[in-house]
XYZ file of N, CA and C in Angstrom:
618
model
N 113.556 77.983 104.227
C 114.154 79.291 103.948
C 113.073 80.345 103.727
N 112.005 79.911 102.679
C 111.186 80.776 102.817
C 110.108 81.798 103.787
N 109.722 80.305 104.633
C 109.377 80.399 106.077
C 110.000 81.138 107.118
N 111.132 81.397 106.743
C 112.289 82.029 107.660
C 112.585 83.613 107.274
N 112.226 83.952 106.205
C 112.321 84.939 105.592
C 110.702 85.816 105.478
N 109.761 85.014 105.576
C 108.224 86.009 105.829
C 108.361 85.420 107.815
N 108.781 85.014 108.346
C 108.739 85.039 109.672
C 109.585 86.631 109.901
N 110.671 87.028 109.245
C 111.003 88.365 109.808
C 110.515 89.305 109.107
N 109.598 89.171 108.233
C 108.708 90.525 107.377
C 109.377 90.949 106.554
N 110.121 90.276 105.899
C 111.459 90.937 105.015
C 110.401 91.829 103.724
N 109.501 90.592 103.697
C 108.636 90.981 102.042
C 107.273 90.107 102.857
N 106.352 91.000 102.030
C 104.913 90.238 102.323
C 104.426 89.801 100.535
N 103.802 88.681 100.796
C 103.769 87.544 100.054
C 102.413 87.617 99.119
N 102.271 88.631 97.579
C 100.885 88.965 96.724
C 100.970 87.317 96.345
N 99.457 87.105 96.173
C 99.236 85.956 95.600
C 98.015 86.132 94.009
N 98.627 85.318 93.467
C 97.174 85.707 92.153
C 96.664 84.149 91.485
N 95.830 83.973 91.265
C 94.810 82.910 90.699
C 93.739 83.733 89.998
N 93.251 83.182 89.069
C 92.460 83.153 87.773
C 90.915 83.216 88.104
N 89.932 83.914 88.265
C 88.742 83.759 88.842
C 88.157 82.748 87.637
N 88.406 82.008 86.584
C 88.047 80.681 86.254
C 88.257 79.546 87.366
N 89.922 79.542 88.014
C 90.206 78.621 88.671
C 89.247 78.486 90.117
N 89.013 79.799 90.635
C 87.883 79.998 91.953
C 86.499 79.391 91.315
N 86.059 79.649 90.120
C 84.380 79.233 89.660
C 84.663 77.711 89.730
N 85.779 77.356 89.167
C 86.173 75.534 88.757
C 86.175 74.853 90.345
N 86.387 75.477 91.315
C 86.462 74.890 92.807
C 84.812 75.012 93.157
N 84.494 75.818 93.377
C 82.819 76.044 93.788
C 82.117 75.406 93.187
N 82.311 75.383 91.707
C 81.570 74.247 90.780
C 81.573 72.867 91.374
N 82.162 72.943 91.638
C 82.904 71.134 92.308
C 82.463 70.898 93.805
N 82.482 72.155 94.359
C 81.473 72.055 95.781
C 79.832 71.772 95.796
N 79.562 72.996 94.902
C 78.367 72.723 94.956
C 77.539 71.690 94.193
N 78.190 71.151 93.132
C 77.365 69.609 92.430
C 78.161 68.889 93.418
N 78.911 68.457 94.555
C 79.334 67.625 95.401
C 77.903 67.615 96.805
N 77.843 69.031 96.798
C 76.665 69.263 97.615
C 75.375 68.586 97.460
N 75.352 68.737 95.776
C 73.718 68.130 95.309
C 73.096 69.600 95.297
N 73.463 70.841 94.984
C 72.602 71.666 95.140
C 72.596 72.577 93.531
N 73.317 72.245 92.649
C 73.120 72.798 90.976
C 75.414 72.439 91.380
N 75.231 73.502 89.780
C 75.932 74.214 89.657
C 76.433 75.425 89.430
N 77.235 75.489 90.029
C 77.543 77.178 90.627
C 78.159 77.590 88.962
N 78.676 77.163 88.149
C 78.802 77.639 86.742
C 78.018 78.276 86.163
N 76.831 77.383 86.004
C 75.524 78.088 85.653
C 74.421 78.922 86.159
N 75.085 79.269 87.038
C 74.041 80.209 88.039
C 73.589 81.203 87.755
N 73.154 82.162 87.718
C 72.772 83.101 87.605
C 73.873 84.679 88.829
N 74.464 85.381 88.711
C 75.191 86.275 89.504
C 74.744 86.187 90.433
N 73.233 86.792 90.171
C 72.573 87.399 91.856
C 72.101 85.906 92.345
N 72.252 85.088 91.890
C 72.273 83.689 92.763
C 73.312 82.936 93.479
N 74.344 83.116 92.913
C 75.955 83.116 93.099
C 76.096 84.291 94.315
N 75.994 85.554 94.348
C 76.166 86.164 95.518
C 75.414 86.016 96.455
N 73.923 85.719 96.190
C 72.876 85.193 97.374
C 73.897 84.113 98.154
N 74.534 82.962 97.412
C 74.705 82.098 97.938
C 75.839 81.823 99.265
N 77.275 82.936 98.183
C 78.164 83.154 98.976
C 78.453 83.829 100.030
N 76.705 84.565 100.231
C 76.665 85.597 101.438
C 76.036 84.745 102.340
N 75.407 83.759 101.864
C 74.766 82.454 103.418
C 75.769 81.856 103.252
N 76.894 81.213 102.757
C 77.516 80.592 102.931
C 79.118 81.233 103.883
N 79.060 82.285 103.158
C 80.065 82.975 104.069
C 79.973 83.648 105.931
N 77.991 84.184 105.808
C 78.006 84.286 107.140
C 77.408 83.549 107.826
N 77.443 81.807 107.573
C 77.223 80.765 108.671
C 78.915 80.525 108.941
N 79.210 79.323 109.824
C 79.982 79.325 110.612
C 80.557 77.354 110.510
N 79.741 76.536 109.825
C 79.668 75.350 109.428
C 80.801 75.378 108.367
N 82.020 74.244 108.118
C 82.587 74.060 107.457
C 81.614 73.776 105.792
N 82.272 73.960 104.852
C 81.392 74.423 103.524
C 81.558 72.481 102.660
N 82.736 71.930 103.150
C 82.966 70.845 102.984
C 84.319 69.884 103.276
N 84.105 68.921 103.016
C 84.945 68.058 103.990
C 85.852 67.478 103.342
N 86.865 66.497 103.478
C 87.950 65.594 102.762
C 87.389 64.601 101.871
N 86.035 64.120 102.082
C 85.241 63.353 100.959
C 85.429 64.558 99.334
N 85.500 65.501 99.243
C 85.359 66.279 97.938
C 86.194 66.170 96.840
N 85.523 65.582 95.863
C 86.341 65.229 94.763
C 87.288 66.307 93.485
N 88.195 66.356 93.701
C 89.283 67.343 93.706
C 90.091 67.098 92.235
N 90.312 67.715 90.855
C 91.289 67.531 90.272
C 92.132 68.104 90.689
N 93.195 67.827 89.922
C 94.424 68.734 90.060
C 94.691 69.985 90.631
N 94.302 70.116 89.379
C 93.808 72.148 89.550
C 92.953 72.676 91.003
N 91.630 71.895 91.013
C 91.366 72.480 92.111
C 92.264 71.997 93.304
N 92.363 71.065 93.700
C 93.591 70.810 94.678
C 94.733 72.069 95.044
N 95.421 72.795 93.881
C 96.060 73.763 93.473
C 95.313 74.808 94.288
N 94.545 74.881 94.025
C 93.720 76.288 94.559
C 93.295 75.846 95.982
N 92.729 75.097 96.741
C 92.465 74.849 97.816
C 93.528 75.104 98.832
N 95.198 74.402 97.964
C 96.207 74.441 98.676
C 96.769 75.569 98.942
N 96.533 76.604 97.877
C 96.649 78.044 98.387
C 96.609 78.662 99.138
N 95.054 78.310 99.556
C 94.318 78.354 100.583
C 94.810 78.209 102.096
N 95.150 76.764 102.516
C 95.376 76.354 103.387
C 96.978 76.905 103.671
N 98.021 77.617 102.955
C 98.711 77.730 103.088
C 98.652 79.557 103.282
N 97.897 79.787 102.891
C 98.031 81.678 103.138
C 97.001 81.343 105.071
N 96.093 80.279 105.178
C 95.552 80.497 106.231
C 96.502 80.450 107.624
N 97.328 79.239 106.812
C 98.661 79.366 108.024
C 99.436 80.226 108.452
N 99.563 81.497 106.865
C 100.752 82.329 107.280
C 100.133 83.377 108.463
N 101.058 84.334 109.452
C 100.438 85.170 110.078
C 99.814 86.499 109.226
N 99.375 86.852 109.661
C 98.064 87.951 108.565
C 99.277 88.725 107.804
N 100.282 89.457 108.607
C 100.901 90.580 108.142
C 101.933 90.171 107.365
N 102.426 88.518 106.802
C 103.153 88.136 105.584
C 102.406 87.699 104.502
N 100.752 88.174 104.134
C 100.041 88.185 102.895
C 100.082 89.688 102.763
N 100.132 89.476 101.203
C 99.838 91.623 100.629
C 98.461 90.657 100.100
N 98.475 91.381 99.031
C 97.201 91.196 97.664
C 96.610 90.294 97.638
N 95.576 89.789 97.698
C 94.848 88.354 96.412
C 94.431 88.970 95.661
N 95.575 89.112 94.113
C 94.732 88.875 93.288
C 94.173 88.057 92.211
N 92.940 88.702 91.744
C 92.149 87.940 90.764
C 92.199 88.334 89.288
N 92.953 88.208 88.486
C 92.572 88.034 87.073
C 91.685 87.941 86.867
N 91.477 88.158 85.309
C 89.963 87.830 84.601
C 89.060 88.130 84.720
N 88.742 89.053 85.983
C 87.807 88.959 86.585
C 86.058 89.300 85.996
N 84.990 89.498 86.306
C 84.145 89.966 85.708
C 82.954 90.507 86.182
N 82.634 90.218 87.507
C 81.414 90.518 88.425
C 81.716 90.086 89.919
N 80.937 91.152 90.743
C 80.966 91.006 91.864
C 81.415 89.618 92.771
N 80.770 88.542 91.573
C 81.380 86.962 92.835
C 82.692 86.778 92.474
N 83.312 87.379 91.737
C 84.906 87.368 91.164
C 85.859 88.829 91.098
N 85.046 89.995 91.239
C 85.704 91.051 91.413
C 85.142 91.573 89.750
N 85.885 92.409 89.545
C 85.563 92.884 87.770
C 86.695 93.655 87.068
N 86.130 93.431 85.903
C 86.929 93.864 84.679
C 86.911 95.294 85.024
N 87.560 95.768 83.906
C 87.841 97.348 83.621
C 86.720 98.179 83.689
N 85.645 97.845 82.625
C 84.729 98.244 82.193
C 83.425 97.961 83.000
N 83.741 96.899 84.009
C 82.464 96.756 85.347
C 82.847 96.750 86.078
N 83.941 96.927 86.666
C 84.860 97.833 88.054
C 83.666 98.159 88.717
N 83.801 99.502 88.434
C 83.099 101.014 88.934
C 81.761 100.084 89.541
N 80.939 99.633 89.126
C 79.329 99.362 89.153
C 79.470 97.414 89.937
N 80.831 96.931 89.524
C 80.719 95.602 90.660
C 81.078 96.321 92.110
N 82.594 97.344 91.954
C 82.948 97.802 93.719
C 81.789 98.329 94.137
N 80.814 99.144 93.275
C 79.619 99.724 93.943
C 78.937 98.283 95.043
N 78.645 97.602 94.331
C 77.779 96.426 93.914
C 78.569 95.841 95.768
N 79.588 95.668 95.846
C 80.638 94.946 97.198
C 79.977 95.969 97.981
N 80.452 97.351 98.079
C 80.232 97.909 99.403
C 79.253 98.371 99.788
N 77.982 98.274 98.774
C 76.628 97.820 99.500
C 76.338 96.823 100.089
N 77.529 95.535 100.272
C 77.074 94.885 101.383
C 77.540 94.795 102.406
N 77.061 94.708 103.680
C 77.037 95.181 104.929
C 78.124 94.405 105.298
N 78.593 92.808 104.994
C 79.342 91.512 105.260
C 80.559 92.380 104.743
N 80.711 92.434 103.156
C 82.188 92.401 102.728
C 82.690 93.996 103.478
N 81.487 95.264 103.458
C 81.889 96.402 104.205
C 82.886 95.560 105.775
N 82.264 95.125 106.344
C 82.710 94.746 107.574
C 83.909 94.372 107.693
N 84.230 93.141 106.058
C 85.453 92.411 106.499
C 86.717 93.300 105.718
N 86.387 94.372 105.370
C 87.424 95.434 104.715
C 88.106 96.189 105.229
N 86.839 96.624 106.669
C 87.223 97.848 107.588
C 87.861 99.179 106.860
N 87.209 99.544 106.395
C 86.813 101.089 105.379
C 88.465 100.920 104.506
N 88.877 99.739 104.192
C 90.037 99.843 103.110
C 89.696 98.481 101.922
N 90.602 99.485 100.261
C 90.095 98.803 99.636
C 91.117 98.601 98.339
N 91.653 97.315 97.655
C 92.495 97.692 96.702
C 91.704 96.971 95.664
N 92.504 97.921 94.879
C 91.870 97.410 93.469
C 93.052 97.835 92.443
N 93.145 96.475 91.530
C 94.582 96.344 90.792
C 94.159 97.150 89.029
N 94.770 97.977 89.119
C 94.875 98.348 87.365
C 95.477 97.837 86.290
N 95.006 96.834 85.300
C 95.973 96.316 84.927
C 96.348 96.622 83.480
N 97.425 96.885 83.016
C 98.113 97.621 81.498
C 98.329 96.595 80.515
N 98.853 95.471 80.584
C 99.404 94.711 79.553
C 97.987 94.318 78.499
N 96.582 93.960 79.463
C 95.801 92.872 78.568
C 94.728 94.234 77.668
N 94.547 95.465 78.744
C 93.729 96.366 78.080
C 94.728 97.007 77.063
N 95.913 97.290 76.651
C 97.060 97.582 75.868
C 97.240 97.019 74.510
N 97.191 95.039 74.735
C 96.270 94.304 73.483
C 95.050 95.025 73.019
N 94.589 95.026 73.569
C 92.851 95.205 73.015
C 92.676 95.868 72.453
N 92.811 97.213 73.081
C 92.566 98.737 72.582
C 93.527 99.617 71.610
N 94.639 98.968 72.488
C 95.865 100.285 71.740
C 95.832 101.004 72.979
N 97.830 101.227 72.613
C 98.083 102.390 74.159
C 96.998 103.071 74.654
N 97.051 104.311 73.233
C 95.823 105.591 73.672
C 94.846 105.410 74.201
N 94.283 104.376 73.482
C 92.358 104.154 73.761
C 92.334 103.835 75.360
N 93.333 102.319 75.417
C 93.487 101.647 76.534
C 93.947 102.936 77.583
N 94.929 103.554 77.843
C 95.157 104.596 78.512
C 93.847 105.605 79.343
N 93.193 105.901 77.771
C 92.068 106.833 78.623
C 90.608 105.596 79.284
N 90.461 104.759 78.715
C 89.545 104.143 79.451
C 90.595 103.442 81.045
N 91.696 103.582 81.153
C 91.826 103.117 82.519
C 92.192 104.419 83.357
N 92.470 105.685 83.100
C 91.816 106.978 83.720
C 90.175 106.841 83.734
N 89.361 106.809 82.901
C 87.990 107.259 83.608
C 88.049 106.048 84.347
N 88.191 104.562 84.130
C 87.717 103.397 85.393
C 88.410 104.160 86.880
N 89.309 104.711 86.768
C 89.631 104.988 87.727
C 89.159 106.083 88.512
N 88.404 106.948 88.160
C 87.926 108.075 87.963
C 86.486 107.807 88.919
N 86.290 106.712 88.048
C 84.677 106.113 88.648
C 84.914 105.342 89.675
N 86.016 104.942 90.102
C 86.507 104.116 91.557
C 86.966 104.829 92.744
N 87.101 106.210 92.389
C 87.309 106.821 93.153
C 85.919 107.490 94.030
N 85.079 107.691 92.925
C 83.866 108.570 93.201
C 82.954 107.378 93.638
N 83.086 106.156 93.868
C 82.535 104.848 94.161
C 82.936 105.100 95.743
N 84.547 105.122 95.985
C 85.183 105.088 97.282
C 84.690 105.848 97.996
N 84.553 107.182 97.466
C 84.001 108.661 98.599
C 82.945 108.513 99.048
N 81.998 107.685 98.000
C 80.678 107.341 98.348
C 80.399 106.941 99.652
N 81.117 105.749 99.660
C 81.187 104.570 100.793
C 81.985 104.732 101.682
N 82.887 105.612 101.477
C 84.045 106.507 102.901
C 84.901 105.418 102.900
N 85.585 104.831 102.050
C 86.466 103.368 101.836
C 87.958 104.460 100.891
N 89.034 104.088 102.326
C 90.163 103.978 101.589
C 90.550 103.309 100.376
N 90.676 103.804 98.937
C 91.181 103.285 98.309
C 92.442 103.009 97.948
N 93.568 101.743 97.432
C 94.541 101.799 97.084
C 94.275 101.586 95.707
N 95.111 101.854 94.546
C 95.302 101.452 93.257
C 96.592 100.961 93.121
N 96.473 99.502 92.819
C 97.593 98.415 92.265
C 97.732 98.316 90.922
N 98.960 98.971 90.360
C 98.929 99.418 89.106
C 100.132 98.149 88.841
N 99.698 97.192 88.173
C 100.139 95.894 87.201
C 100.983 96.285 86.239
N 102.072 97.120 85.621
C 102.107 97.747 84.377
C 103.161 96.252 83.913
N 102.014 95.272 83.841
C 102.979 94.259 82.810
C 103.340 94.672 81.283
N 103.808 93.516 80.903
C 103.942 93.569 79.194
C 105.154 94.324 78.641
N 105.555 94.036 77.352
C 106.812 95.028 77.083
C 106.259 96.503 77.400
N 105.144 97.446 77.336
C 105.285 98.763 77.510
C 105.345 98.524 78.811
N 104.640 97.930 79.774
C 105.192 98.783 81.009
C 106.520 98.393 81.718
N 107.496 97.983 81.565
C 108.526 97.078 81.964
C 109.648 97.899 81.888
N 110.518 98.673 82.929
C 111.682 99.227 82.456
C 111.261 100.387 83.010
N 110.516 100.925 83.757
C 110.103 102.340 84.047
C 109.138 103.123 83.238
N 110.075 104.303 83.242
C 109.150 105.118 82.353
C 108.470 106.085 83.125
N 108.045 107.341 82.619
C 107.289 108.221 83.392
C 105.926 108.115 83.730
N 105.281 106.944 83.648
C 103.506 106.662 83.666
C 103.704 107.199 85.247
N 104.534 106.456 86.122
C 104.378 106.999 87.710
C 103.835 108.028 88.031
N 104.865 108.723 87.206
C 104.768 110.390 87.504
C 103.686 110.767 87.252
N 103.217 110.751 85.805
C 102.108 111.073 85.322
C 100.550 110.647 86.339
N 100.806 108.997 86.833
C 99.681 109.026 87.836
C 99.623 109.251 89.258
N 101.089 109.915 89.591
C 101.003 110.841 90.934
C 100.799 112.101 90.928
N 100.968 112.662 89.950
C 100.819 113.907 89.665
C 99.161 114.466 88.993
N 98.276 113.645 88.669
C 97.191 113.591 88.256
C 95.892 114.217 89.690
N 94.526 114.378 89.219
C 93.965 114.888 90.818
C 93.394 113.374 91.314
N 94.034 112.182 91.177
C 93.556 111.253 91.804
C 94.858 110.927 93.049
N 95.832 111.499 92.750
C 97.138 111.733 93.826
C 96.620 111.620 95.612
N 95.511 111.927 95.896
C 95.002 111.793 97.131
C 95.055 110.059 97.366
N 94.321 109.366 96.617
C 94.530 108.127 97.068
C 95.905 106.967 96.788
N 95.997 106.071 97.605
C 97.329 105.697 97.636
C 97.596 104.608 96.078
N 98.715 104.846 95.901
C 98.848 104.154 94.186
C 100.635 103.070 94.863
N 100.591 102.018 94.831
C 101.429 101.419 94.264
C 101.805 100.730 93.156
N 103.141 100.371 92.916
C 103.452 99.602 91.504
C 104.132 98.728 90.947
N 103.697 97.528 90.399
C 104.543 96.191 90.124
C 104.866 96.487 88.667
N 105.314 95.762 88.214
C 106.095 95.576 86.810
C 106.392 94.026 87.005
N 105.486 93.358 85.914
C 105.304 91.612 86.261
C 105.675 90.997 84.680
């Protein structure tokens, strides 16, 4: 049924996983490899790596790879978004995130997207478009409405002036989980009507 229902485009299909659960798979590749672990790496060693590894052309590993649960989970993801045709996936997203080999937080956004579209690989596989999810419920804990509110205007602020840089369509995927964002409400308005209104904004409620 499901199959039958992204075969006519009814809905295209966001997916999200935990950038712990992506480090917990690579970890497991690369001590399978014999070459460290990718846990303990260092960032700019972690992106060195995933940029030779991403632009060779050699499978990264084989059915010998020893798999818990979880990673199994995530692999199978995998193999199942590779099957679908391109135009019944929307989003991957990543939670948690924190740096460029995982995407980033609120507060290292601005300076990881910098960090992506200085490279020539991920520029390529984007083709001058770019989303990036805003998310309300976990910065809302933290901060408090207000605080949380104005620090996800300036992140956004600085993602924009990141985008113009690099001539990259931006979208903003605005998450408004949690009891405040759930039920509507005028935030829409407020962030269509704002001078970031040029770039494209959609919106879940999760």
């Amino acid at each position: 049924m499901a199959s039958s229902t992204f075969e006519l485009l009814l809905v295209r299909l966001d997916i999200q996983q935990e950038s712990d659960r992506h480090t917990d798979v690579l970890d497991a590749i690369t001590k399978h490899l014999g070459i460290g672990s990718y846990r303990e790496w260092s960032e700019e060693h972690r992106q060195e790596w995933l940029l030779t590894v991403l632009s060779g052309k050699r499978p990264l590993f084989g059915p010998d790879l020893p798999k818990t649960e979880e990673i199994a989970g995530v692999l199978d993801t995998f193999h199942v978004i590779a099957e679908l045709p391109p135009d019944n996936v929307g989003a991957y997203i990543i939670p948690m995130a924190t740096s460029p080999s995982d995407l980033a937080d609120l507060e290292a956004a601005p300076a990881a997207v910098a960090r992506l579209f200085s490279i020539n690989w991920y520029r390529n596989q984007i083709k001058g478009k770019q989303e990036v999810m805003i998310g309300y419920s976990d910065s809302g804990k933290d901060a408090g409405r207000l605080s949380a509110a104005w620090q996800l205007y300036e992140a956004q602020e600085e993602l924009v002036k990141v985008a113009k840089e690099y001539g990259v369509k931006l979208t903003m995927f605005h998450d408004r989980g949690g009891t405040v964002g759930r039920r509507g409400g005028p935030t829409h308005l407020a962030i269509l009507l704002n001078h970031l209104a040029p770039f494209v904004h959609h919106f879940v409620s999760s």
